[in-house]
Amino acid sequence: PGLVHSSAAPRGPRLSMPKNLSLFGAYLQNVGAKLRKGFKRQQITRIIPPKAYGRTPSASSQMALFHDDDFNNYTNKKWSGRWNRRKLTATSFRKDFESDALNSTIYNLKVTGSALYAMDDAGGFDDYILRTSPEELRSATGEKMREVMYFYMKNPEAKSWALPWKVFLRKRARADPAYARYVHEAKKEASGRGTAAQHAKFSPYYLPTQALMHPARQEFVEGSIQPKLNLWWREGKALEGAFRRRLGEAKSFERAHADHREPHSFRYGQTMGGGGRQNTTPRLRSKVHHFRMLRPY
């Protein structure tokens, strides 16, 4: 009979290279001290996007276009067993989008880099809203925009009015477009009157009274021609009232400075990664803060 060789391997811990240096747990339990010393104490795995494992979208993402990005968390675990939890905020930008399907410009829409790249892949803003499924879009604002786009396809006359897209955001507004337009125009006019009345007291311009019509000055030389004041606003009460309202608005410089919403005007921070720190505000504001109530000067 021949010799019998035993092929059984010795039982015990297997000291070998870990399977993945970015994973904790069983892969790093039976390794030597030399490997453990070379392993980073706070090394973590690649962070999984919330969309990948079906987490419910955040409330902030519903008022913006986040696409794949959203608030996320990861945990730093140390060899001592202690750990701490970190929160990640999606890097977002405020941008203006010109939409042909909505026949208007969407101002200050909050988007992430993921949404901007998805728009490039889809072929533009309109194609991104129309052709992206709700599971991929994950935004109530995007869904409402799509409904308005479909409404404009069926009602080209309403689209030709070039109203802000939020005018037809609600279903009852789309049921009666003419009345929705009337309500929008009425509120817009009332807002202008209210803003003018509110800012009139801060206006640096005013019409002098009759007592202040002739300020203190040196007397004219005898025989010289004394200029007469041209009080043209006294030609009628309607003209005087319009002039006083115009002075109260204090916008004599409106032609000297271009509006920042013009297509080629200068603005800060309108590119990805430019214009200072992103997704921060110099003053902490709540989610329901009314920025439209702030004075423009």
PDB file of C-alpha atoms in Angstrom:
ATOM      1  CA  PRO A   1       0.000   0.000   0.000  1.00  0.00           C
ATOM      2  CA  GLY A   2       1.088   3.536  -0.841  1.00  0.00           C
ATOM      3  CA  LEU A   3       1.592   6.403   1.572  1.00  0.00           C
ATOM      4  CA  VAL A   4      -1.445   8.480   2.496  1.00  0.00           C
ATOM      5  CA  HIS A   5      -0.887  12.257   2.491  1.00  0.00           C
ATOM      6  CA  SER A   6      -3.242  14.402   4.565  1.00  0.00           C
ATOM      7  CA  SER A   7      -4.626  17.384   2.633  1.00  0.00           C
ATOM      8  CA  ALA A   8      -6.508  18.947   5.547  1.00  0.00           C
ATOM      9  CA  ALA A   9      -5.505  22.600   6.117  1.00  0.00           C
ATOM     10  CA  PRO A  10      -4.740  23.740   9.671  1.00  0.00           C
ATOM     11  CA  ARG A  11      -7.711  25.291  11.386  1.00  0.00           C
ATOM     12  CA  GLY A  12      -7.397  28.841  12.688  1.00  0.00           C
ATOM     13  CA  PRO A  13      -7.609  32.500  11.654  1.00  0.00           C
ATOM     14  CA  ARG A  14      -6.633  33.196   8.067  1.00  0.00           C
ATOM     15  CA  LEU A  15      -4.124  36.069   7.890  1.00  0.00           C
ATOM     16  CA  SER A  16      -4.429  37.456   4.405  1.00  0.00           C
ATOM     17  CA  MET A  17      -5.090  40.654   2.543  1.00  0.00           C
ATOM     18  CA  PRO A  18      -8.590  42.062   3.220  1.00  0.00           C
ATOM     19  CA  LYS A  19     -11.032  41.731   0.362  1.00  0.00           C
ATOM     20  CA  ASN A  20     -11.842  45.441   0.184  1.00  0.00           C
ATOM     21  CA  LEU A  21      -9.962  48.131   2.039  1.00  0.00           C
ATOM     22  CA  SER A  22     -13.050  50.336   2.041  1.00  0.00           C
ATOM     23  CA  LEU A  23     -15.245  47.848   3.939  1.00  0.00           C
ATOM     24  CA  PHE A  24     -15.488  47.219   7.641  1.00  0.00           C
ATOM     25  CA  GLY A  25     -16.695  44.091   9.407  1.00  0.00           C
ATOM     26  CA  ALA A  26     -15.720  40.518   8.533  1.00  0.00           C
ATOM     27  CA  TYR A  27     -13.160  41.553   5.933  1.00  0.00           C
ATOM     28  CA  LEU A  28     -10.953  43.248   8.538  1.00  0.00           C
ATOM     29  CA  GLN A  29     -11.437  41.029  11.579  1.00  0.00           C
ATOM     30  CA  ASN A  30      -8.748  38.410  10.945  1.00  0.00           C
ATOM     31  CA  VAL A  31      -5.984  40.563   9.521  1.00  0.00           C
ATOM     32  CA  GLY A  32      -2.649  41.317  11.119  1.00  0.00           C
ATOM     33  CA  ALA A  33      -1.702  44.393  13.107  1.00  0.00           C
ATOM     34  CA  LYS A  34       0.470  45.638  10.257  1.00  0.00           C
ATOM     35  CA  LEU A  35      -2.528  45.979   7.936  1.00  0.00           C
ATOM     36  CA  ARG A  36      -4.594  47.555  10.657  1.00  0.00           C
ATOM     37  CA  LYS A  37      -1.963  50.189  11.259  1.00  0.00           C
ATOM     38  CA  GLY A  38      -1.942  51.105   7.584  1.00  0.00           C
ATOM     39  CA  PHE A  39      -5.728  51.333   7.444  1.00  0.00           C
ATOM     40  CA  LYS A  40      -7.212  54.820   7.763  1.00  0.00           C
ATOM     41  CA  ARG A  41      -9.096  55.267  11.003  1.00  0.00           C
ATOM     42  CA  GLN A  42     -11.973  57.142   9.320  1.00  0.00           C
ATOM     43  CA  GLN A  43     -12.055  55.344   5.995  1.00  0.00           C
ATOM     44  CA  ILE A  44     -15.647  54.898   4.789  1.00  0.00           C
ATOM     45  CA  THR A  45     -17.394  53.222   1.911  1.00  0.00           C
ATOM     46  CA  ARG A  46     -18.677  55.108  -1.102  1.00  0.00           C
ATOM     47  CA  ILE A  47     -21.819  56.992  -0.107  1.00  0.00           C
ATOM     48  CA  ILE A  48     -24.993  55.621  -1.686  1.00  0.00           C
ATOM     49  CA  PRO A  49     -27.418  58.242  -3.092  1.00  0.00           C
ATOM     50  CA  PRO A  50     -30.804  58.279  -1.306  1.00  0.00           C
ATOM     51  CA  LYS A  51     -32.529  57.725  -4.639  1.00  0.00           C
ATOM     52  CA  ALA A  52     -30.661  54.423  -5.158  1.00  0.00           C
ATOM     53  CA  TYR A  53     -32.246  52.690  -2.171  1.00  0.00           C
ATOM     54  CA  GLY A  54     -35.648  54.352  -2.435  1.00  0.00           C
ATOM     55  CA  ARG A  55     -35.589  56.860   0.403  1.00  0.00           C
ATOM     56  CA  THR A  56     -38.536  59.269   0.466  1.00  0.00           C
ATOM     57  CA  PRO A  57     -37.555  62.616  -1.115  1.00  0.00           C
ATOM     58  CA  SER A  58     -36.996  65.498   1.272  1.00  0.00           C
ATOM     59  CA  ALA A  59     -39.379  68.438   1.535  1.00  0.00           C
ATOM     60  CA  SER A  60     -36.755  70.809   0.108  1.00  0.00           C
ATOM     61  CA  SER A  61     -36.386  68.720  -3.038  1.00  0.00           C
ATOM     62  CA  GLN A  62     -40.100  69.096  -3.810  1.00  0.00           C
ATOM     63  CA  MET A  63     -39.729  72.858  -4.306  1.00  0.00           C
ATOM     64  CA  ALA A  64     -36.660  72.426  -6.535  1.00  0.00           C
ATOM     65  CA  LEU A  65     -35.066  70.055  -9.049  1.00  0.00           C
ATOM     66  CA  PHE A  66     -32.603  67.774  -7.230  1.00  0.00           C
ATOM     67  CA  HIS A  67     -32.779  64.699  -9.527  1.00  0.00           C
ATOM     68  CA  ASP A  68     -30.334  62.153  -7.991  1.00  0.00           C
ATOM     69  CA  ASP A  69     -29.092  64.420  -5.197  1.00  0.00           C
ATOM     70  CA  ASP A  70     -30.731  64.893  -1.822  1.00  0.00           C
ATOM     71  CA  PHE A  71     -29.848  65.168   1.848  1.00  0.00           C
ATOM     72  CA  ASN A  72     -27.789  62.163   2.920  1.00  0.00           C
ATOM     73  CA  ASN A  73     -26.016  60.750   5.963  1.00  0.00           C
ATOM     74  CA  TYR A  74     -22.913  58.692   6.545  1.00  0.00           C
ATOM     75  CA  THR A  75     -21.177  57.339   9.636  1.00  0.00           C
ATOM     76  CA  ASN A  76     -17.529  57.558  10.601  1.00  0.00           C
ATOM     77  CA  LYS A  77     -16.550  54.469  12.604  1.00  0.00           C
ATOM     78  CA  LYS A  78     -13.229  54.232  14.415  1.00  0.00           C
ATOM     79  CA  TRP A  79     -11.245  51.209  15.620  1.00  0.00           C
ATOM     80  CA  SER A  80     -12.127  52.092  19.188  1.00  0.00           C
ATOM     81  CA  GLY A  81     -15.787  51.415  18.397  1.00  0.00           C
ATOM     82  CA  ARG A  82     -16.853  55.039  18.627  1.00  0.00           C
ATOM     83  CA  TRP A  83     -18.731  56.513  15.699  1.00  0.00           C
ATOM     84  CA  ASN A  84     -20.289  59.810  14.657  1.00  0.00           C
ATOM     85  CA  ARG A  85     -22.957  60.591  12.090  1.00  0.00           C
ATOM     86  CA  ARG A  86     -22.452  63.224   9.399  1.00  0.00           C
ATOM     87  CA  LYS A  87     -25.090  64.963   7.322  1.00  0.00           C
ATOM     88  CA  LEU A  88     -24.519  65.848   3.669  1.00  0.00           C
ATOM     89  CA  THR A  89     -26.397  68.657   1.945  1.00  0.00           C
ATOM     90  CA  ALA A  90     -26.906  68.576  -1.813  1.00  0.00           C
ATOM     91  CA  THR A  91     -24.869  71.246  -3.597  1.00  0.00           C
ATOM     92  CA  SER A  92     -27.452  73.473  -5.250  1.00  0.00           C
ATOM     93  CA  PHE A  93     -27.514  76.591  -7.415  1.00  0.00           C
ATOM     94  CA  ARG A  94     -30.073  79.294  -8.164  1.00  0.00           C
ATOM     95  CA  LYS A  95     -30.494  79.597 -11.911  1.00  0.00           C
ATOM     96  CA  ASP A  96     -32.904  81.099 -14.446  1.00  0.00           C
ATOM     97  CA  PHE A  97     -34.321  78.867 -17.186  1.00  0.00           C
ATOM     98  CA  GLU A  98     -35.952  80.036 -20.404  1.00  0.00           C
ATOM     99  CA  SER A  99     -38.700  77.588 -21.299  1.00  0.00           C
ATOM    100  CA  ASP A 100     -40.355  77.461 -24.726  1.00  0.00           C
ATOM    101  CA  ALA A 101     -43.002  75.008 -23.547  1.00  0.00           C
ATOM    102  CA  LEU A 102     -44.001  77.352 -20.695  1.00  0.00           C
ATOM    103  CA  ASN A 103     -43.427  80.501 -22.820  1.00  0.00           C
ATOM    104  CA  SER A 104     -41.772  82.226 -19.866  1.00  0.00           C
ATOM    105  CA  THR A 105     -38.590  82.395 -17.841  1.00  0.00           C
ATOM    106  CA  ILE A 106     -38.413  80.524 -14.551  1.00  0.00           C
ATOM    107  CA  TYR A 107     -36.425  82.715 -12.181  1.00  0.00           C
ATOM    108  CA  ASN A 108     -34.296  81.547  -9.245  1.00  0.00           C
ATOM    109  CA  LEU A 109     -35.075  77.865  -9.611  1.00  0.00           C
ATOM    110  CA  LYS A 110     -33.012  75.787  -7.204  1.00  0.00           C
ATOM    111  CA  VAL A 111     -31.212  72.970  -9.042  1.00  0.00           C
ATOM    112  CA  THR A 112     -28.341  70.609  -8.307  1.00  0.00           C
ATOM    113  CA  GLY A 113     -25.454  69.569 -10.513  1.00  0.00           C
ATOM    114  CA  SER A 114     -27.138  66.207 -11.040  1.00  0.00           C
ATOM    115  CA  ALA A 115     -30.247  67.949 -12.421  1.00  0.00           C
ATOM    116  CA  LEU A 116     -28.146  70.141 -14.739  1.00  0.00           C
ATOM    117  CA  TYR A 117     -26.333  67.126 -16.171  1.00  0.00           C
ATOM    118  CA  ALA A 118     -29.654  65.301 -16.569  1.00  0.00           C
ATOM    119  CA  MET A 119     -30.992  68.302 -18.523  1.00  0.00           C
ATOM    120  CA  ASP A 120     -28.006  68.087 -20.848  1.00  0.00           C
ATOM    121  CA  ASP A 121     -28.628  64.380 -21.375  1.00  0.00           C
ATOM    122  CA  ALA A 122     -32.351  64.932 -22.032  1.00  0.00           C
ATOM    123  CA  GLY A 123     -31.719  67.722 -24.541  1.00  0.00           C
ATOM    124  CA  GLY A 124     -32.787  70.788 -22.577  1.00  0.00           C
ATOM    125  CA  PHE A 125     -35.009  71.994 -19.771  1.00  0.00           C
ATOM    126  CA  ASP A 126     -38.328  71.335 -21.530  1.00  0.00           C
ATOM    127  CA  ASP A 127     -37.346  67.812 -22.621  1.00  0.00           C
ATOM    128  CA  TYR A 128     -36.114  67.049 -19.118  1.00  0.00           C
ATOM    129  CA  ILE A 129     -39.460  68.023 -17.558  1.00  0.00           C
ATOM    130  CA  LEU A 130     -41.590  66.307 -20.200  1.00  0.00           C
ATOM    131  CA  ARG A 131     -39.634  63.081 -20.721  1.00  0.00           C
ATOM    132  CA  THR A 132     -38.370  62.280 -17.210  1.00  0.00           C
ATOM    133  CA  SER A 133     -40.485  59.813 -15.260  1.00  0.00           C
ATOM    134  CA  PRO A 134     -41.828  60.820 -11.825  1.00  0.00           C
ATOM    135  CA  GLU A 135     -39.621  58.176 -10.190  1.00  0.00           C
ATOM    136  CA  GLU A 136     -36.556  59.858 -11.699  1.00  0.00           C
ATOM    137  CA  LEU A 137     -37.745  63.451 -11.369  1.00  0.00           C
ATOM    138  CA  ARG A 138     -38.727  63.223  -7.679  1.00  0.00           C
ATOM    139  CA  SER A 139     -40.048  66.798  -7.561  1.00  0.00           C
ATOM    140  CA  ALA A 140     -43.528  68.207  -7.071  1.00  0.00           C
ATOM    141  CA  THR A 141     -42.445  71.406  -8.826  1.00  0.00           C
ATOM    142  CA  GLY A 142     -41.375  69.431 -11.890  1.00  0.00           C
ATOM    143  CA  GLU A 143     -44.698  67.557 -11.940  1.00  0.00           C
ATOM    144  CA  LYS A 144     -46.645  70.823 -11.797  1.00  0.00           C
ATOM    145  CA  MET A 145     -44.536  72.263 -14.619  1.00  0.00           C
ATOM    146  CA  ARG A 146     -45.308  69.200 -16.742  1.00  0.00           C
ATOM    147  CA  GLU A 147     -49.053  69.630 -16.136  1.00  0.00           C
ATOM    148  CA  VAL A 148     -48.855  73.272 -17.244  1.00  0.00           C
ATOM    149  CA  MET A 149     -46.882  72.245 -20.352  1.00  0.00           C
ATOM    150  CA  TYR A 150     -49.577  69.738 -21.329  1.00  0.00           C
ATOM    151  CA  PHE A 151     -52.208  72.415 -20.649  1.00  0.00           C
ATOM    152  CA  TYR A 152     -50.417  74.828 -23.004  1.00  0.00           C
ATOM    153  CA  MET A 153     -50.300  72.160 -25.713  1.00  0.00           C
ATOM    154  CA  LYS A 154     -54.102  71.912 -25.602  1.00  0.00           C
ATOM    155  CA  ASN A 155     -54.643  75.687 -25.133  1.00  0.00           C
ATOM    156  CA  PRO A 156     -52.225  77.639 -27.356  1.00  0.00           C
ATOM    157  CA  GLU A 157     -54.179  80.858 -26.769  1.00  0.00           C
ATOM    158  CA  ALA A 158     -53.449  80.720 -23.032  1.00  0.00           C
ATOM    159  CA  LYS A 159     -49.806  80.043 -23.838  1.00  0.00           C
ATOM    160  CA  SER A 160     -49.648  83.148 -26.039  1.00  0.00           C
ATOM    161  CA  TRP A 161     -50.460  85.324 -22.997  1.00  0.00           C
ATOM    162  CA  ALA A 162     -46.914  84.597 -21.698  1.00  0.00           C
ATOM    163  CA  LEU A 163     -47.993  84.616 -18.072  1.00  0.00           C
ATOM    164  CA  PRO A 164     -45.842  83.160 -15.271  1.00  0.00           C
ATOM    165  CA  TRP A 165     -46.282  79.402 -15.207  1.00  0.00           C
ATOM    166  CA  LYS A 166     -47.525  79.447 -11.612  1.00  0.00           C
ATOM    167  CA  VAL A 167     -50.671  81.273 -12.724  1.00  0.00           C
ATOM    168  CA  PHE A 168     -51.973  77.931 -14.065  1.00  0.00           C
ATOM    169  CA  LEU A 169     -50.412  75.774 -11.371  1.00  0.00           C
ATOM    170  CA  ARG A 170     -53.756  74.789  -9.835  1.00  0.00           C
ATOM    171  CA  LYS A 171     -56.351  72.682 -11.564  1.00  0.00           C
ATOM    172  CA  ARG A 172     -59.121  75.227 -10.931  1.00  0.00           C
ATOM    173  CA  ALA A 173     -57.010  77.903 -12.664  1.00  0.00           C
ATOM    174  CA  ARG A 174     -56.626  75.699 -15.743  1.00  0.00           C
ATOM    175  CA  ALA A 175     -60.387  75.088 -15.763  1.00  0.00           C
ATOM    176  CA  ASP A 176     -61.050  78.830 -16.299  1.00  0.00           C
ATOM    177  CA  PRO A 177     -57.947  80.434 -17.865  1.00  0.00           C
ATOM    178  CA  ALA A 178     -59.580  83.825 -18.501  1.00  0.00           C
ATOM    179  CA  TYR A 179     -60.550  84.271 -14.862  1.00  0.00           C
ATOM    180  CA  ALA A 180     -57.104  83.108 -13.701  1.00  0.00           C
ATOM    181  CA  ARG A 181     -55.538  85.738 -15.957  1.00  0.00           C
ATOM    182  CA  TYR A 182     -57.853  88.418 -14.574  1.00  0.00           C
ATOM    183  CA  VAL A 183     -56.986  87.481 -10.965  1.00  0.00           C
ATOM    184  CA  HIS A 184     -53.256  87.570 -11.764  1.00  0.00           C
ATOM    185  CA  GLU A 185     -53.419  90.987 -13.460  1.00  0.00           C
ATOM    186  CA  ALA A 186     -55.581  92.428 -10.661  1.00  0.00           C
ATOM    187  CA  LYS A 187     -53.225  91.196  -7.948  1.00  0.00           C
ATOM    188  CA  LYS A 188     -50.225  92.458  -9.891  1.00  0.00           C
ATOM    189  CA  GLU A 189     -51.732  95.950 -10.175  1.00  0.00           C
ATOM    190  CA  ALA A 190     -52.773  95.992  -6.512  1.00  0.00           C
ATOM    191  CA  SER A 191     -49.300  94.882  -5.490  1.00  0.00           C
ATOM    192  CA  GLY A 192     -47.749  97.731  -7.462  1.00  0.00           C
ATOM    193  CA  ARG A 193     -49.993 100.268  -5.806  1.00  0.00           C
ATOM    194  CA  GLY A 194     -49.321  98.852  -2.357  1.00  0.00           C
ATOM    195  CA  THR A 195     -45.558  98.793  -2.895  1.00  0.00           C
ATOM    196  CA  ALA A 196     -45.548 102.385  -4.167  1.00  0.00           C
ATOM    197  CA  ALA A 197     -47.549 103.561  -1.155  1.00  0.00           C
ATOM    198  CA  GLN A 198     -45.275 101.677   1.217  1.00  0.00           C
ATOM    199  CA  HIS A 199     -42.050 103.088  -0.271  1.00  0.00           C
ATOM    200  CA  ALA A 200     -43.322 106.640  -0.801  1.00  0.00           C
ATOM    201  CA  LYS A 201     -42.366 107.681   2.732  1.00  0.00           C
ATOM    202  CA  PHE A 202     -38.737 106.658   2.050  1.00  0.00           C
ATOM    203  CA  SER A 203     -38.476 108.542  -1.237  1.00  0.00           C
ATOM    204  CA  PRO A 204     -35.781 111.266  -1.348  1.00  0.00           C
ATOM    205  CA  TYR A 205     -37.905 113.295  -3.801  1.00  0.00           C
ATOM    206  CA  TYR A 206     -40.812 115.541  -2.932  1.00  0.00           C
ATOM    207  CA  LEU A 207     -42.610 118.663  -4.141  1.00  0.00           C
ATOM    208  CA  PRO A 208     -41.920 121.746  -2.026  1.00  0.00           C
ATOM    209  CA  THR A 209     -44.743 123.659  -0.425  1.00  0.00           C
ATOM    210  CA  GLN A 210     -45.536 127.246  -1.331  1.00  0.00           C
ATOM    211  CA  ALA A 211     -43.624 128.483   1.735  1.00  0.00           C
ATOM    212  CA  LEU A 212     -40.474 126.625   0.676  1.00  0.00           C
ATOM    213  CA  MET A 213     -40.768 127.545  -2.999  1.00  0.00           C
ATOM    214  CA  HIS A 214     -38.247 130.409  -2.616  1.00  0.00           C
ATOM    215  CA  PRO A 215     -35.287 129.283  -0.475  1.00  0.00           C
ATOM    216  CA  ALA A 216     -32.844 131.678   1.173  1.00  0.00           C
ATOM    217  CA  ARG A 217     -30.559 133.153  -1.460  1.00  0.00           C
ATOM    218  CA  GLN A 218     -28.729 136.313  -2.408  1.00  0.00           C
ATOM    219  CA  GLU A 219     -30.845 139.141  -3.802  1.00  0.00           C
ATOM    220  CA  PHE A 220     -30.713 139.774  -7.530  1.00  0.00           C
ATOM    221  CA  VAL A 221     -28.844 142.780  -8.863  1.00  0.00           C
ATOM    222  CA  GLU A 222     -31.026 145.745  -9.737  1.00  0.00           C
ATOM    223  CA  GLY A 223     -32.056 145.733 -13.364  1.00  0.00           C
ATOM    224  CA  SER A 224     -31.305 142.045 -13.897  1.00  0.00           C
ATOM    225  CA  ILE A 225     -33.849 139.674 -15.309  1.00  0.00           C
ATOM    226  CA  GLN A 226     -35.343 137.564 -12.566  1.00  0.00           C
ATOM    227  CA  PRO A 227     -36.093 134.014 -13.760  1.00  0.00           C
ATOM    228  CA  LYS A 228     -39.609 132.758 -13.328  1.00  0.00           C
ATOM    229  CA  LEU A 229     -40.309 129.315 -11.952  1.00  0.00           C
ATOM    230  CA  ASN A 230     -41.890 126.842 -14.328  1.00  0.00           C
ATOM    231  CA  LEU A 231     -44.472 125.118 -12.128  1.00  0.00           C
ATOM    232  CA  TRP A 232     -45.656 122.846 -14.902  1.00  0.00           C
ATOM    233  CA  TRP A 233     -47.272 120.311 -12.554  1.00  0.00           C
ATOM    234  CA  ARG A 234     -49.886 122.887 -11.557  1.00  0.00           C
ATOM    235  CA  GLU A 235     -51.512 122.761 -14.960  1.00  0.00           C
ATOM    236  CA  GLY A 236     -53.974 120.172 -13.705  1.00  0.00           C
ATOM    237  CA  LYS A 237     -54.745 118.087 -10.674  1.00  0.00           C
ATOM    238  CA  ALA A 238     -54.398 114.839 -12.614  1.00  0.00           C
ATOM    239  CA  LEU A 239     -50.899 115.819 -13.784  1.00  0.00           C
ATOM    240  CA  GLU A 240     -49.877 116.871 -10.272  1.00  0.00           C
ATOM    241  CA  GLY A 241     -51.199 113.632  -8.777  1.00  0.00           C
ATOM    242  CA  ALA A 242     -49.320 111.525 -11.332  1.00  0.00           C
ATOM    243  CA  PHE A 243     -46.133 113.516 -10.722  1.00  0.00           C
ATOM    244  CA  ARG A 244     -46.391 113.065  -6.951  1.00  0.00           C
ATOM    245  CA  ARG A 245     -46.918 109.334  -7.341  1.00  0.00           C
ATOM    246  CA  ARG A 246     -43.917 109.122  -9.635  1.00  0.00           C
ATOM    247  CA  LEU A 247     -41.740 110.973  -7.153  1.00  0.00           C
ATOM    248  CA  GLY A 248     -42.901 108.630  -4.421  1.00  0.00           C
ATOM    249  CA  GLU A 249     -41.636 105.584  -6.328  1.00  0.00           C
ATOM    250  CA  ALA A 250     -38.089 107.056  -6.340  1.00  0.00           C
ATOM    251  CA  LYS A 251     -36.937 105.259  -9.491  1.00  0.00           C
ATOM    252  CA  SER A 252     -35.283 108.003 -11.477  1.00  0.00           C
ATOM    253  CA  PHE A 253     -32.211 105.792 -12.005  1.00  0.00           C
ATOM    254  CA  GLU A 254     -34.035 102.850 -13.567  1.00  0.00           C
ATOM    255  CA  ARG A 255     -32.688 103.582 -17.055  1.00  0.00           C
ATOM    256  CA  ALA A 256     -29.114 103.971 -15.833  1.00  0.00           C
ATOM    257  CA  HIS A 257     -28.797 100.444 -14.428  1.00  0.00           C
ATOM    258  CA  ALA A 258     -29.721  97.294 -16.341  1.00  0.00           C
ATOM    259  CA  ASP A 259     -32.029  94.818 -14.684  1.00  0.00           C
ATOM    260  CA  HIS A 260     -30.209  91.724 -13.407  1.00  0.00           C
ATOM    261  CA  ARG A 261     -32.895  89.596 -15.066  1.00  0.00           C
ATOM    262  CA  GLU A 262     -31.993  90.766 -18.545  1.00  0.00           C
ATOM    263  CA  PRO A 263     -30.500  88.004 -20.747  1.00  0.00           C
ATOM    264  CA  HIS A 264     -26.967  89.477 -20.890  1.00  0.00           C
ATOM    265  CA  SER A 265     -26.811  91.361 -17.617  1.00  0.00           C
ATOM    266  CA  PHE A 266     -24.203  90.757 -14.930  1.00  0.00           C
ATOM    267  CA  ARG A 267     -24.958  88.470 -12.011  1.00  0.00           C
ATOM    268  CA  TYR A 268     -22.981  86.753  -9.278  1.00  0.00           C
ATOM    269  CA  GLY A 269     -22.897  83.022  -8.656  1.00  0.00           C
ATOM    270  CA  GLN A 270     -24.836  81.837 -11.709  1.00  0.00           C
ATOM    271  CA  THR A 271     -22.391  79.077 -12.639  1.00  0.00           C
ATOM    272  CA  MET A 272     -21.670  75.747 -11.014  1.00  0.00           C
ATOM    273  CA  GLY A 273     -19.119  76.330  -8.286  1.00  0.00           C
ATOM    274  CA  GLY A 274     -18.809  80.085  -8.890  1.00  0.00           C
ATOM    275  CA  GLY A 275     -19.862  83.136  -6.952  1.00  0.00           C
ATOM    276  CA  GLY A 276     -18.712  82.144  -3.469  1.00  0.00           C
ATOM    277  CA  ARG A 277     -20.023  79.495  -1.136  1.00  0.00           C
ATOM    278  CA  GLN A 278     -22.981  77.574  -2.523  1.00  0.00           C
ATOM    279  CA  ASN A 279     -26.201  76.603  -0.771  1.00  0.00           C
ATOM    280  CA  THR A 280     -25.624  79.134   2.020  1.00  0.00           C
ATOM    281  CA  THR A 281     -27.269  82.394   2.937  1.00  0.00           C
ATOM    282  CA  PRO A 282     -25.683  85.243   4.878  1.00  0.00           C
ATOM    283  CA  ARG A 283     -28.749  85.341   7.082  1.00  0.00           C
ATOM    284  CA  LEU A 284     -30.602  82.271   8.268  1.00  0.00           C
ATOM    285  CA  ARG A 285     -34.064  82.206   6.747  1.00  0.00           C
ATOM    286  CA  SER A 286     -36.930  79.864   7.363  1.00  0.00           C
ATOM    287  CA  LYS A 287     -38.403  77.797   4.528  1.00  0.00           C
ATOM    288  CA  VAL A 288     -41.524  80.010   4.492  1.00  0.00           C
ATOM    289  CA  HIS A 289     -39.699  83.360   4.522  1.00  0.00           C
ATOM    290  CA  HIS A 290     -41.224  85.827   2.069  1.00  0.00           C
ATOM    291  CA  PHE A 291     -38.300  87.259   0.112  1.00  0.00           C
ATOM    292  CA  ARG A 292     -40.737  89.221  -2.047  1.00  0.00           C
ATOM    293  CA  MET A 293     -41.573  91.366   0.976  1.00  0.00           C
ATOM    294  CA  LEU A 294     -38.016  92.730   1.220  1.00  0.00           C
ATOM    295  CA  ARG A 295     -37.366  96.215  -0.098  1.00  0.00           C
ATOM    296  CA  PRO A 296     -35.122  96.328  -3.182  1.00  0.00           C
ATOM    297  CA  TYR A 297     -32.906  99.100  -1.776  1.00  0.00           C
TER     298      TYR A 297
END
